[in-house]
Amino acid sequence: MFGRPAGVSVGDRFTKVGQPSRVFIVMALDDRPGRPPHAFVSAAPNGGDSRLIAVSALTDPTLFRQL
């Protein structure tokens, strides 16, 4: 959307630690100047649950695991 935060790309898939059956797919990235980078994610497979998650959270191995 606005840029590409390091380590995360559109299409990347993540699962929340402790909830391995729940998969989030990065749909868009928001890396506007002066703001911490965020990712718009959608829950797989139907995309019904959309969220805005900080890239720092997605790349924190205690919170999320990249698939």
mmCIF file with all atom_site columns, C-alpha atoms in Angstrom:
data_model
loop_
_atom_site.group_PDB
_atom_site.id
_atom_site.type_symbol
_atom_site.label_atom_id
_atom_site.label_alt_id
_atom_site.label_comp_id
_atom_site.label_asym_id
_atom_site.label_entity_id
_atom_site.label_seq_id
_atom_site.pdbx_PDB_ins_code
_atom_site.Cartn_x
_atom_site.Cartn_y
_atom_site.Cartn_z
_atom_site.occupancy
_atom_site.B_iso_or_equiv
_atom_site.pdbx_formal_charge
_atom_site.auth_seq_id
_atom_site.auth_comp_id
_atom_site.auth_asym_id
_atom_site.auth_atom_id
_atom_site.pdbx_PDB_model_num
ATOM 1  C CA . MET A 1 1  ? 0.000   0.000   0.000  1.00 0.00 ? 1  MET A CA 1
ATOM 2  C CA . PHE A 1 2  ? 2.535   2.596   1.124  1.00 0.00 ? 2  PHE A CA 1
ATOM 3  C CA . GLY A 1 3  ? 5.773   0.646   1.182  1.00 0.00 ? 3  GLY A CA 1
ATOM 4  C CA . ARG A 1 4  ? 7.374   -2.588  2.223  1.00 0.00 ? 4  ARG A CA 1
ATOM 5  C CA . PRO A 1 5  ? 8.469   -2.904  5.838  1.00 0.00 ? 5  PRO A CA 1
ATOM 6  C CA . ALA A 1 6  ? 11.547  -5.062  6.225  1.00 0.00 ? 6  ALA A CA 1
ATOM 7  C CA . GLY A 1 7  ? 10.809  -8.745  6.682  1.00 0.00 ? 7  GLY A CA 1
ATOM 8  C CA . VAL A 1 8  ? 7.130   -8.677  5.698  1.00 0.00 ? 8  VAL A CA 1
ATOM 9  C CA . SER A 1 9  ? 5.573   -8.801  2.218  1.00 0.00 ? 9  SER A CA 1
ATOM 10 C CA . VAL A 1 10 ? 2.076   -8.950  0.810  1.00 0.00 ? 10 VAL A CA 1
ATOM 11 C CA . GLY A 1 11 ? 1.059   -12.613 0.673  1.00 0.00 ? 11 GLY A CA 1
ATOM 12 C CA . ASP A 1 12 ? 3.133   -13.667 3.684  1.00 0.00 ? 12 ASP A CA 1
ATOM 13 C CA . ARG A 1 13 ? 1.318   -16.017 6.040  1.00 0.00 ? 13 ARG A CA 1
ATOM 14 C CA . PHE A 1 14 ? 1.542   -15.982 9.824  1.00 0.00 ? 14 PHE A CA 1
ATOM 15 C CA . THR A 1 15 ? 0.050   -18.006 12.641 1.00 0.00 ? 15 THR A CA 1
ATOM 16 C CA . LYS A 1 16 ? -0.401  -16.755 16.179 1.00 0.00 ? 16 LYS A CA 1
ATOM 17 C CA . VAL A 1 17 ? 1.686   -18.601 18.756 1.00 0.00 ? 17 VAL A CA 1
ATOM 18 C CA . GLY A 1 18 ? -0.622  -20.941 20.654 1.00 0.00 ? 18 GLY A CA 1
ATOM 19 C CA . GLN A 1 19 ? -3.272  -20.855 17.885 1.00 0.00 ? 19 GLN A CA 1
ATOM 20 C CA . PRO A 1 20 ? -1.633  -22.766 15.011 1.00 0.00 ? 20 PRO A CA 1
ATOM 21 C CA . SER A 1 21 ? -4.940  -23.440 13.251 1.00 0.00 ? 21 SER A CA 1
ATOM 22 C CA . ARG A 1 22 ? -5.529  -19.716 12.735 1.00 0.00 ? 22 ARG A CA 1
ATOM 23 C CA . VAL A 1 23 ? -3.599  -18.343 9.733  1.00 0.00 ? 23 VAL A CA 1
ATOM 24 C CA . PHE A 1 24 ? -3.340  -14.660 8.799  1.00 0.00 ? 24 PHE A CA 1
ATOM 25 C CA . ILE A 1 25 ? -2.370  -13.525 5.290  1.00 0.00 ? 25 ILE A CA 1
ATOM 26 C CA . VAL A 1 26 ? -0.806  -10.087 4.727  1.00 0.00 ? 26 VAL A CA 1
ATOM 27 C CA . MET A 1 27 ? -3.102  -8.259  2.296  1.00 0.00 ? 27 MET A CA 1
ATOM 28 C CA . ALA A 1 28 ? -1.474  -4.795  2.319  1.00 0.00 ? 28 ALA A CA 1
ATOM 29 C CA . LEU A 1 29 ? 1.246   -2.847  4.108  1.00 0.00 ? 29 LEU A CA 1
ATOM 30 C CA . ASP A 1 30 ? 1.159   0.638   5.618  1.00 0.00 ? 30 ASP A CA 1
ATOM 31 C CA . ASP A 1 31 ? 4.622   2.171   5.978  1.00 0.00 ? 31 ASP A CA 1
ATOM 32 C CA . ARG A 1 32 ? 3.875   5.884   6.001  1.00 0.00 ? 32 ARG A CA 1
ATOM 33 C CA . PRO A 1 33 ? 6.614   8.184   7.301  1.00 0.00 ? 33 PRO A CA 1
ATOM 34 C CA . GLY A 1 34 ? 6.346   9.061   10.967 1.00 0.00 ? 34 GLY A CA 1
ATOM 35 C CA . ARG A 1 35 ? 4.295   5.970   11.835 1.00 0.00 ? 35 ARG A CA 1
ATOM 36 C CA . PRO A 1 36 ? 5.338   2.478   12.839 1.00 0.00 ? 36 PRO A CA 1
ATOM 37 C CA . PRO A 1 37 ? 4.796   0.021   9.957  1.00 0.00 ? 37 PRO A CA 1
ATOM 38 C CA . HIS A 1 38 ? 1.598   -2.029  10.049 1.00 0.00 ? 38 HIS A CA 1
ATOM 39 C CA . ALA A 1 39 ? 0.137   -4.874  8.011  1.00 0.00 ? 39 ALA A CA 1
ATOM 40 C CA . PHE A 1 40 ? -3.482  -5.345  7.006  1.00 0.00 ? 40 PHE A CA 1
ATOM 41 C CA . VAL A 1 41 ? -4.114  -9.061  7.459  1.00 0.00 ? 41 VAL A CA 1
ATOM 42 C CA . SER A 1 42 ? -7.024  -11.339 6.700  1.00 0.00 ? 42 SER A CA 1
ATOM 43 C CA . ALA A 1 43 ? -7.766  -14.691 8.302  1.00 0.00 ? 43 ALA A CA 1
ATOM 44 C CA . ALA A 1 44 ? -7.441  -17.661 5.959  1.00 0.00 ? 44 ALA A CA 1
ATOM 45 C CA . PRO A 1 45 ? -9.154  -19.340 4.218  1.00 0.00 ? 45 PRO A CA 1
ATOM 46 C CA . ASN A 1 46 ? -12.285 -17.211 3.855  1.00 0.00 ? 46 ASN A CA 1
ATOM 47 C CA . GLY A 1 47 ? -10.862 -13.790 4.709  1.00 0.00 ? 47 GLY A CA 1
ATOM 48 C CA . GLY A 1 48 ? -13.744 -13.005 7.043  1.00 0.00 ? 48 GLY A CA 1
ATOM 49 C CA . ASP A 1 49 ? -11.630 -11.609 9.893  1.00 0.00 ? 49 ASP A CA 1
ATOM 50 C CA . SER A 1 50 ? -9.517  -8.568  8.940  1.00 0.00 ? 50 SER A CA 1
ATOM 51 C CA . ARG A 1 51 ? -7.078  -6.864  11.290 1.00 0.00 ? 51 ARG A CA 1
ATOM 52 C CA . LEU A 1 52 ? -4.392  -4.200  11.369 1.00 0.00 ? 52 LEU A CA 1
ATOM 53 C CA . ILE A 1 53 ? -1.289  -5.569  13.122 1.00 0.00 ? 53 ILE A CA 1
ATOM 54 C CA . ALA A 1 54 ? 2.028   -3.858  13.773 1.00 0.00 ? 54 ALA A CA 1
ATOM 55 C CA . VAL A 1 55 ? 4.873   -5.361  11.749 1.00 0.00 ? 55 VAL A CA 1
ATOM 56 C CA . SER A 1 56 ? 6.915   -5.446  14.962 1.00 0.00 ? 56 SER A CA 1
ATOM 57 C CA . ALA A 1 57 ? 4.283   -7.773  16.439 1.00 0.00 ? 57 ALA A CA 1
ATOM 58 C CA . LEU A 1 58 ? 4.175   -10.005 13.349 1.00 0.00 ? 58 LEU A CA 1
ATOM 59 C CA . THR A 1 59 ? 7.954   -10.400 13.420 1.00 0.00 ? 59 THR A CA 1
ATOM 60 C CA . ASP A 1 60 ? 8.084   -11.069 17.183 1.00 0.00 ? 60 ASP A CA 1
ATOM 61 C CA . PRO A 1 61 ? 8.601   -14.855 17.533 1.00 0.00 ? 61 PRO A CA 1
ATOM 62 C CA . THR A 1 62 ? 6.885   -14.835 20.921 1.00 0.00 ? 62 THR A CA 1
ATOM 63 C CA . LEU A 1 63 ? 3.650   -13.615 19.273 1.00 0.00 ? 63 LEU A CA 1
ATOM 64 C CA . PHE A 1 64 ? 3.575   -14.892 15.676 1.00 0.00 ? 64 PHE A CA 1
ATOM 65 C CA . ARG A 1 65 ? 5.301   -17.508 13.520 1.00 0.00 ? 65 ARG A CA 1
ATOM 66 C CA . GLN A 1 66 ? 5.806   -16.986 9.793  1.00 0.00 ? 66 GLN A CA 1
ATOM 67 C CA . LEU A 1 67 ? 4.728   -19.962 7.679  1.00 0.00 ? 67 LEU A CA 1
#
